[in-house]
Coordinates of C-alpha atoms in Angstrom, one line a residue:
X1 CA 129.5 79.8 103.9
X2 CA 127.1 76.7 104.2
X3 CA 128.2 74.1 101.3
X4 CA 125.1 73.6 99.3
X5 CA 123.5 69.6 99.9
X6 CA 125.0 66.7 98.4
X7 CA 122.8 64.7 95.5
X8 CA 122.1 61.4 97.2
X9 CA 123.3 62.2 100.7
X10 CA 121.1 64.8 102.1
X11 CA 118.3 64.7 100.1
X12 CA 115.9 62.4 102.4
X13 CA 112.2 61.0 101.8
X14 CA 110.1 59.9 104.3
X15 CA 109.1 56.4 104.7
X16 CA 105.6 57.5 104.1
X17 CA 106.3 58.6 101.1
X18 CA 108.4 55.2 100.2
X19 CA 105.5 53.2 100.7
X20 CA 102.7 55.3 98.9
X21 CA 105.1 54.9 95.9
X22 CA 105.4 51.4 96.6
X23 CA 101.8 50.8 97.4
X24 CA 100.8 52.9 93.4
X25 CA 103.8 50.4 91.6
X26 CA 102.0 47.6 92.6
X27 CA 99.7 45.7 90.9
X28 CA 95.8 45.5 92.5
X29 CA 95.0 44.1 96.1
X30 CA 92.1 44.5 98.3
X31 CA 92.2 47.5 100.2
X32 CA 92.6 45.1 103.5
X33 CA 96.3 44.2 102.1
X34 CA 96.6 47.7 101.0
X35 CA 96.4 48.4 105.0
X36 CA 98.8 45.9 105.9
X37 CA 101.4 47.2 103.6
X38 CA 101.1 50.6 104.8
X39 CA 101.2 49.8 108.3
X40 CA 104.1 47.4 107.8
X41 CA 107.0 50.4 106.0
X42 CA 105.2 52.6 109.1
X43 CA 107.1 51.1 111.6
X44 CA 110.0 50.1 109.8
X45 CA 111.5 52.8 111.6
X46 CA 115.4 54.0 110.3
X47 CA 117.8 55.8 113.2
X48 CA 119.4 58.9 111.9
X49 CA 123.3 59.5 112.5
X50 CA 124.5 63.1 111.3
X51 CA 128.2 63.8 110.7
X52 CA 129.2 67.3 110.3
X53 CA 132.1 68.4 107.9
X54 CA 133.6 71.4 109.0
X55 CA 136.4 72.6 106.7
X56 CA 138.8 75.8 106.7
X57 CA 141.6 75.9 103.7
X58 CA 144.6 78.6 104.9
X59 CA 145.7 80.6 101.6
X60 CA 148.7 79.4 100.3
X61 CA 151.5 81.7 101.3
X62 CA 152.0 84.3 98.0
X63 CA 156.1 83.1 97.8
X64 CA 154.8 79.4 96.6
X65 CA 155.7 79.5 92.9
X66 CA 153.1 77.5 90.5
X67 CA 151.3 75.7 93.1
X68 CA 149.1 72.9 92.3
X69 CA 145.7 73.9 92.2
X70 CA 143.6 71.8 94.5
X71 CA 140.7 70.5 93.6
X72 CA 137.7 72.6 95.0
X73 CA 136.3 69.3 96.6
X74 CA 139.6 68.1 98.0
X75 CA 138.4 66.7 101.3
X76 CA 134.9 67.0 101.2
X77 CA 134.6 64.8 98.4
X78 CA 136.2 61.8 100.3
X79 CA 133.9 62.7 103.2
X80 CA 131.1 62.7 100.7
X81 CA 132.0 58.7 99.4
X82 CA 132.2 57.6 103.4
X83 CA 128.5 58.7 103.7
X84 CA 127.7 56.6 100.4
X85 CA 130.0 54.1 101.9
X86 CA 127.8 54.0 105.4
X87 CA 124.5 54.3 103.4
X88 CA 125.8 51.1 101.8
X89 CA 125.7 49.5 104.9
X90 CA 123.3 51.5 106.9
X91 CA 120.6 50.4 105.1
X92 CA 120.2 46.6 105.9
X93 CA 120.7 48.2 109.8
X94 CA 117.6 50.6 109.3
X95 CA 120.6 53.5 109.8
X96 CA 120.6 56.6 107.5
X97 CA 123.8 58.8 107.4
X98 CA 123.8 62.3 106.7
X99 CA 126.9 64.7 105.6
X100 CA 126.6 68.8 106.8
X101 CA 129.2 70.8 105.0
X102 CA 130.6 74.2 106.6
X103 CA 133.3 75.9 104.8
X104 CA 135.2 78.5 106.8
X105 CA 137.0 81.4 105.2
X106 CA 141.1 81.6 106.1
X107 CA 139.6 84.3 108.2
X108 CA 136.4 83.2 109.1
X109 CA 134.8 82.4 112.7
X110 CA 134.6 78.5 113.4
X111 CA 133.4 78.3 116.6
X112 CA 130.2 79.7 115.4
X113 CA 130.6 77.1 112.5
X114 CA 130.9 74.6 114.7
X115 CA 127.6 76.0 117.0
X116 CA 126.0 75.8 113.5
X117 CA 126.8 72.1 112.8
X118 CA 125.4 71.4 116.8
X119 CA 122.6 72.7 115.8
X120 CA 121.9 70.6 112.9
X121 CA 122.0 67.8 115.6
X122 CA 125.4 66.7 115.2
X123 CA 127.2 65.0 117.4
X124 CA 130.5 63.5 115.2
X125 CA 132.3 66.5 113.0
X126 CA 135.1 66.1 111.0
X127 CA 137.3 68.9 110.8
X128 CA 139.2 69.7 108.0
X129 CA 141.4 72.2 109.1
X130 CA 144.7 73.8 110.5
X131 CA 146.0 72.5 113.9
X132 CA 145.3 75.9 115.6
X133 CA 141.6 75.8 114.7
X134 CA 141.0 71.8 116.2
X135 CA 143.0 72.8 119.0
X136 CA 140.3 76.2 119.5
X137 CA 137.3 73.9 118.8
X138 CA 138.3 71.2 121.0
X139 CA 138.2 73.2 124.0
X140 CA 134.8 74.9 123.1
X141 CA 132.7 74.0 125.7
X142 CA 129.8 73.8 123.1
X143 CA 132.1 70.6 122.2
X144 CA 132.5 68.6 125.3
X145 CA 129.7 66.4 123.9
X146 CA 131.2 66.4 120.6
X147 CA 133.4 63.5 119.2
X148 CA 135.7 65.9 116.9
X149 CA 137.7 63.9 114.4
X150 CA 140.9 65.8 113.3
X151 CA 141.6 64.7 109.9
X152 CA 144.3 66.6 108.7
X153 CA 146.3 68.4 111.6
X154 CA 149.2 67.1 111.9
X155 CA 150.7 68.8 114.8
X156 CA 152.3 66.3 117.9
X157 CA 151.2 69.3 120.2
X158 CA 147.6 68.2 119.5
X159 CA 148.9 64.7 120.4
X160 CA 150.5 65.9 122.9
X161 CA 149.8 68.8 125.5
X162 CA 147.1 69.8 123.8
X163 CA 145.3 66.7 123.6
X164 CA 141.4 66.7 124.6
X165 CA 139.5 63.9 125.6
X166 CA 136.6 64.6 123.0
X167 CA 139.1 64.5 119.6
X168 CA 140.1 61.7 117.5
X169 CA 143.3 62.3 115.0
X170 CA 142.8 60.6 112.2
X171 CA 145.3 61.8 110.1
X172 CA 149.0 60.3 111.1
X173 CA 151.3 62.7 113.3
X174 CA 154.7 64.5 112.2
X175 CA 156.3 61.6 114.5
X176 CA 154.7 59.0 112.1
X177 CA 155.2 59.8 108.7
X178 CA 159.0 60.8 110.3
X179 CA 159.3 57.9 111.8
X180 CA 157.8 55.9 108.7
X181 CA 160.2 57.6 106.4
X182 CA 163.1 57.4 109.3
X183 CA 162.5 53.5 109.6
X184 CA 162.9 52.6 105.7
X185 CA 166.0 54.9 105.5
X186 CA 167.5 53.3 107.9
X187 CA 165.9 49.6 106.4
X188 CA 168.0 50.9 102.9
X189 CA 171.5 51.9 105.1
X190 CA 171.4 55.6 104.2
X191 CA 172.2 56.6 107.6
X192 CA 173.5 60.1 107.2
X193 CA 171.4 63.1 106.7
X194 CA 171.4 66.1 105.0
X195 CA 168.3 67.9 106.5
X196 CA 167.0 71.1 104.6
X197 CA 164.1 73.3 106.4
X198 CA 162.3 76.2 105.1
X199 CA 161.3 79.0 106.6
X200 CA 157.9 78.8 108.0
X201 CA 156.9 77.0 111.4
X202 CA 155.6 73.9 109.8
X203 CA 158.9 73.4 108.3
X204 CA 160.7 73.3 111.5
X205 CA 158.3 71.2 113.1
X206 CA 158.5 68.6 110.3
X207 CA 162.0 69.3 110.6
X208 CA 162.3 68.6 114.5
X209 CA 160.2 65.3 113.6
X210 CA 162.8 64.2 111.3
X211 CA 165.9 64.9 114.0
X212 CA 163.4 62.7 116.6
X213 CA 163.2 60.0 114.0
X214 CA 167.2 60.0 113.2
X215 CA 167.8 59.9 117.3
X216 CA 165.4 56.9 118.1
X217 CA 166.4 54.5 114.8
X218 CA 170.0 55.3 115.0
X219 CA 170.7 57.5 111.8
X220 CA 173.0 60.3 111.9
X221 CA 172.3 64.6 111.0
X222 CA 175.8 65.2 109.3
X223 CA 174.5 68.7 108.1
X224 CA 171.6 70.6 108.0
X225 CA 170.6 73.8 106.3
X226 CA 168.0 76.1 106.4
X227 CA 166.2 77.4 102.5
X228 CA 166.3 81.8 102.9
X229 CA 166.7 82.3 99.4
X230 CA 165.0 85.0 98.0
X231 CA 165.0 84.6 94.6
X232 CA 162.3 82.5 92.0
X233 CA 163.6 79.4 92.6
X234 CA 161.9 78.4 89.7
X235 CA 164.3 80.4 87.4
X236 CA 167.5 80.3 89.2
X237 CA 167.5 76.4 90.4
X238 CA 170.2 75.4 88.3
X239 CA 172.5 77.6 89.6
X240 CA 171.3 78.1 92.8
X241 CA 170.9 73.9 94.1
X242 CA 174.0 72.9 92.9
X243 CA 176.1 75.4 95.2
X244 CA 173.6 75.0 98.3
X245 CA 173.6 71.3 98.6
X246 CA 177.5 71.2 98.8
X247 CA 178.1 70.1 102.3
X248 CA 180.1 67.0 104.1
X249 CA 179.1 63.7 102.5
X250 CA 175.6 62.2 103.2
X251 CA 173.5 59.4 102.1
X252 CA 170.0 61.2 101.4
X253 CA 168.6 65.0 101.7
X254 CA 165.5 65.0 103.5
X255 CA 164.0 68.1 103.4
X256 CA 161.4 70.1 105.2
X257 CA 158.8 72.1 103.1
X258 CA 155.5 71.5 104.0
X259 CA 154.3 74.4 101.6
X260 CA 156.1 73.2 98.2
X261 CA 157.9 76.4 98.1
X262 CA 161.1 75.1 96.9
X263 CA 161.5 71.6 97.9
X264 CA 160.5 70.0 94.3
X265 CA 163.4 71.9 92.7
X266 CA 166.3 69.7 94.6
X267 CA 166.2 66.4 93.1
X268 CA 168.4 66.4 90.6
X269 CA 170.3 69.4 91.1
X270 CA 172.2 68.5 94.6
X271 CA 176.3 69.0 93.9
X272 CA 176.2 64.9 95.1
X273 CA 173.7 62.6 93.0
X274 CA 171.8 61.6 96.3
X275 CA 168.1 60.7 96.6
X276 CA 165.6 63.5 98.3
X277 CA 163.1 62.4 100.5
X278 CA 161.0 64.3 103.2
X279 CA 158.2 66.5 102.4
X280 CA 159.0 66.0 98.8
X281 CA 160.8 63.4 96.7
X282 CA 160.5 60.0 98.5
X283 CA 157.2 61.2 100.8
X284 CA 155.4 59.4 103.8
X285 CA 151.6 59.6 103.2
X286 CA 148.1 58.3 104.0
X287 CA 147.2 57.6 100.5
X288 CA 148.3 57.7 96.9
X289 CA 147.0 57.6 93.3
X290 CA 149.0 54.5 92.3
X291 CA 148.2 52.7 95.7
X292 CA 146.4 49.4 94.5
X293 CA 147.0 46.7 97.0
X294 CA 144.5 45.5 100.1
X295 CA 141.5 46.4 97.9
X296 CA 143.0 49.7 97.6
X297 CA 142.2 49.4 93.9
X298 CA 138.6 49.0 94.2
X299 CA 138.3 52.4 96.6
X300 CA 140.2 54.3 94.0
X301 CA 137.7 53.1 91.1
X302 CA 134.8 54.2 93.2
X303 CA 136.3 57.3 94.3
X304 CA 137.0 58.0 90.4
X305 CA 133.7 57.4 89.6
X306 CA 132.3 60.0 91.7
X307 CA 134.5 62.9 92.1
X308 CA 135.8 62.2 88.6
X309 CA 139.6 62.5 89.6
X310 CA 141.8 60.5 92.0
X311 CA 142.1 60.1 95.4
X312 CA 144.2 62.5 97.4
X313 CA 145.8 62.5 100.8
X314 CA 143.1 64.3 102.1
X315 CA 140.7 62.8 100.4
X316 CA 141.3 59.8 102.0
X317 CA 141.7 61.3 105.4
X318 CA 138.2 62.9 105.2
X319 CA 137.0 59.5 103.8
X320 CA 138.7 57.6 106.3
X321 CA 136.8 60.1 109.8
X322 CA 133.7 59.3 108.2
X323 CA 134.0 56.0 107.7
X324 CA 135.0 55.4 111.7
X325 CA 131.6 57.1 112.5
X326 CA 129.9 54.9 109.7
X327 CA 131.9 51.5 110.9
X328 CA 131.1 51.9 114.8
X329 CA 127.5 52.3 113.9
X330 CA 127.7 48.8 112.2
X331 CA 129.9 47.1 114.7
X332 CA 127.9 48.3 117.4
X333 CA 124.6 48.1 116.2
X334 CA 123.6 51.4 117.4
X335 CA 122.7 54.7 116.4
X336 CA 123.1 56.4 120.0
X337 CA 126.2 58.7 120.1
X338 CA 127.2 58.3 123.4
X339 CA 127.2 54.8 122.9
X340 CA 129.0 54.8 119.3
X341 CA 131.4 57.6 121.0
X342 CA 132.5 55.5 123.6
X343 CA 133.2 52.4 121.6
X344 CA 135.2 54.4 119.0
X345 CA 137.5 55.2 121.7
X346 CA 137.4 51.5 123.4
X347 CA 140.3 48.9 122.7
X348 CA 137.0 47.0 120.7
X349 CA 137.3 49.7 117.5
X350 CA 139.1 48.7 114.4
X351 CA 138.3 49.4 110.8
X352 CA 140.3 48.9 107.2
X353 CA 141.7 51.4 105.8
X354 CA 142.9 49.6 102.9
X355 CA 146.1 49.7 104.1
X356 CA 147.3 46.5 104.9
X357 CA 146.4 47.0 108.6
X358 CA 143.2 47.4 110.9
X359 CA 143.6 51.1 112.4
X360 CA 142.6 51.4 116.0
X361 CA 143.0 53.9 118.9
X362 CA 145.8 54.4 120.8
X363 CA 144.3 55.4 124.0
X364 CA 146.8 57.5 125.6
X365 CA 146.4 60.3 123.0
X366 CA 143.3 59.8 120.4
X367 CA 145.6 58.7 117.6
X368 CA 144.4 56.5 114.9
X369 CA 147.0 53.8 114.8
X370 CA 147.5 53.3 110.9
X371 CA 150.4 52.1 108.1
X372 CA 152.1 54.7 106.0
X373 CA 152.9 55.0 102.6
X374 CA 155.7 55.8 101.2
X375 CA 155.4 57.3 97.4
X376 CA 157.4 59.0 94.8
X377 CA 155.9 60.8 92.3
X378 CA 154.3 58.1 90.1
X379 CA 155.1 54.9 91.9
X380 CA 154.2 53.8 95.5
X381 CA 157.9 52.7 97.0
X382 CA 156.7 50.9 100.3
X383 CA 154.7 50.6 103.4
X384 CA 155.9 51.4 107.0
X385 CA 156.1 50.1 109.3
X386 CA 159.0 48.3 108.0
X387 CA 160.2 44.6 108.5
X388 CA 162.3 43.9 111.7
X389 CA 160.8 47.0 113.7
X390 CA 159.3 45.5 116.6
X391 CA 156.9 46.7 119.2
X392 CA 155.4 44.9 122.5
X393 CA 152.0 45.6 121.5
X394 CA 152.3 46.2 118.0
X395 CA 154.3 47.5 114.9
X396 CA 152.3 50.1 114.6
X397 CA 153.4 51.6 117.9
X398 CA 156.8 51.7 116.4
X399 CA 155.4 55.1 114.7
X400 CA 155.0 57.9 116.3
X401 CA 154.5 58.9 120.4
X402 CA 154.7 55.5 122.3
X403 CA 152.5 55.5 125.4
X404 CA 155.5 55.6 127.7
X405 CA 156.7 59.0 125.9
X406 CA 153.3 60.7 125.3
X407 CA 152.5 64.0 126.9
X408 CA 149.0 64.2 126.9
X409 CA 147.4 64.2 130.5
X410 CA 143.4 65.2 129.6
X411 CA 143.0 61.4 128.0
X412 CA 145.1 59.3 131.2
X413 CA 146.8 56.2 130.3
X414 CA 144.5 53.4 130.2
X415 CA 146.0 49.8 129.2
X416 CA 144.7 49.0 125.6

């Protein structure tokens, strides 16, 4: 289902138009000046730049109990403020953005969404979806000319042996916000474990993130424990935590529950009063409602002001593969794709995030180098990479694949 157009960002008037208005507003000249006018907003020509927005939302599995309803903008709504965002700009460039919304049922067909978008004319899309559909599109060959930005998958594979030259992850990898949450663990000396993984395949990917993390900054897995309870959690948590968590002694449970189907329920009920972090509890993210440093503050105010709600992770992810499309166009002074294509992907790209740190590309795998943030409920905690982590090239490196470990063999390994 096409996404009807955006007030303000599709809606387009020709410059024609522009300066007939302009031309009745004003007050009397001779019909020479008139003339002159006309002609002069004539060739004041503005160069295009169309960004597709191709979104597909998996149902959430029917064992959640009281999921949080999303928002039914989550996503689009941050891709939305990016193409106000690049207007801002745009417009002292003569450069127009425009957004083209897909939405894609769980079921639905997004190769022929994606054929769609193409034939709008766009050459960047954003794709909001699960890591099995970016890995489908990518290899398309309606996409080779494509620059697809991944802005929620956050599968290594895609990272890894399933990378593709023609896709840009923005959002961060299971190895990062691992490795982010691994690194200030480790910064706090709660070395020991407890690691608790649900039942679905996410889960044990998070989860396999999470034993990577422990291995490489020297924290220890004293017990781990996979959730196969049955029962409503919701109902029986009180009885149920207390006699689950009791295992050798540890300094934090990290768990792995991607979906929210019972990792909310621990804190506070483990046998041991330990802190939870992981999925939930103590959680490594891209953004966060309370996030006000680095200009953060002034983001969330706009975003607030527009979508009428705060700013979620995905939000900001969606904002954030816009907004690389938007800031090439004004670094580079172009409009061309091939030309804004290739310096997205050159060691020459950076951009704020509001973050704290310019993100740029790793080259080896298409990964948006970026900080994490690190958020309880109500409160942002910290910001990884942490102090004393050291890299060669840069912290940032420190999270996530490294180019020495990475498995992707479509992209090469160029020197940055």
């Amino acid at each position: 289902m096409t996404k009807p157009c955006l007030p303000g960002l599709l809606h387009s008037v020709s410059l024609a138009a522009v300066g007939a208005i302009l031309l009745a507003g004003a007050p009397s000249t001779t019909p020479a000046a008139a003339q002159t006018a006309t002609q002069s907003v004539a060739t004041q020509s503005v160069d295009e730049i169309r960004i597709g927005f191709l979104s597909q939302t998996p149902e959430p599995p029917f064992s959640v109990a009281n999921p949080d309803e999303p928002a039914a903008d989550d996503g689009l709504a941050g891709a939305a403020l990016a193409i106000a965002d690049n207007n801002t700009t745009g417009k002292f460039l003569k450069q127009s953005f425009v957004l083209d919304s897909v939405e894609v049922p769980p079921d639905g067909d997004a190769a022929a969404a994606l054929r769609e978008l193409i034939g709008r004319g766009d050459r960047f899309v954003v794709v909001d979806a699960p890591g099995t559909t970016v890995e489908a599109l990518s290899k398309l060959p309606d996409s080779r000319n494509l620059l697809l930005l991944n802005a929620t998958a956050p599968d290594d594979a895609l990272r890894g042996g399933a990378c593709a030259p023609n896709l840009v992850h923005v959002a961060p990898s299971r190895a990062m916000l691992a490795d982010a949450l691994g690194q200030y663990l480790v910064k706090k000396r709660w070395p020991r474990w407890f690691l608790v993984t649900g039942r679905r395949p996410e889960d044990k990917l998070y989860a396999d993130a999470i034993r990577r993390a422990a291995k490489r900054f020297g924290a220890q897995i004293v017990a781990e424990k996979e959730w196969t309870a049955e029962s409503d959690v919701n109902r029986t948590a009180e009885s149920e935590i207390p006699v689950f968590t009791q295992t050798k002694a540890y300094d934090v449970l990290v768990v792995a529950d991607e979906v929210g189907e019972f990792g909310d329920y621990l804190s506070y009920r483990t046998a041991d009063p330990r802190p939870v972090a992981g999925t939930q509890g103590l959680v490594p993210t891209v953004w966060h409602r309370t996030h006000e440093q680095w200009g953060a503050a002034q983001l969330q105010s706009r975003f607030k002001a527009s979508a009428k709600r705060p700013m979620t992770a995905r939000d900001h992810n969606d904002w954030t593969a816009a907004r690389v499309v938007g800031e090439a166009a004004a670094r580079a002074r172009t409009a061309d794709p091939d030309r804004l294509i290739a310096f997205i992907q050159s060691p020459d790209f950076t951009m704020s995030a509001f973050r704290g740190a310019p993100l740029s590309l790793r080259p080896w795998d298409g990964q948006l180098r970026q900080p994490v943030l690190l958020a309880a409920d109500r409160s942002l905690v910290s910001v990884s990479p942490q102090e004393g982590f050291l890299h060669p090239r840069t912290e940032l490196d420190s999270l996530g694949y490294d180019q020495p470990e990475t498995l992707c063999k479509t992209r090469g390994k160029p020197t940055p």
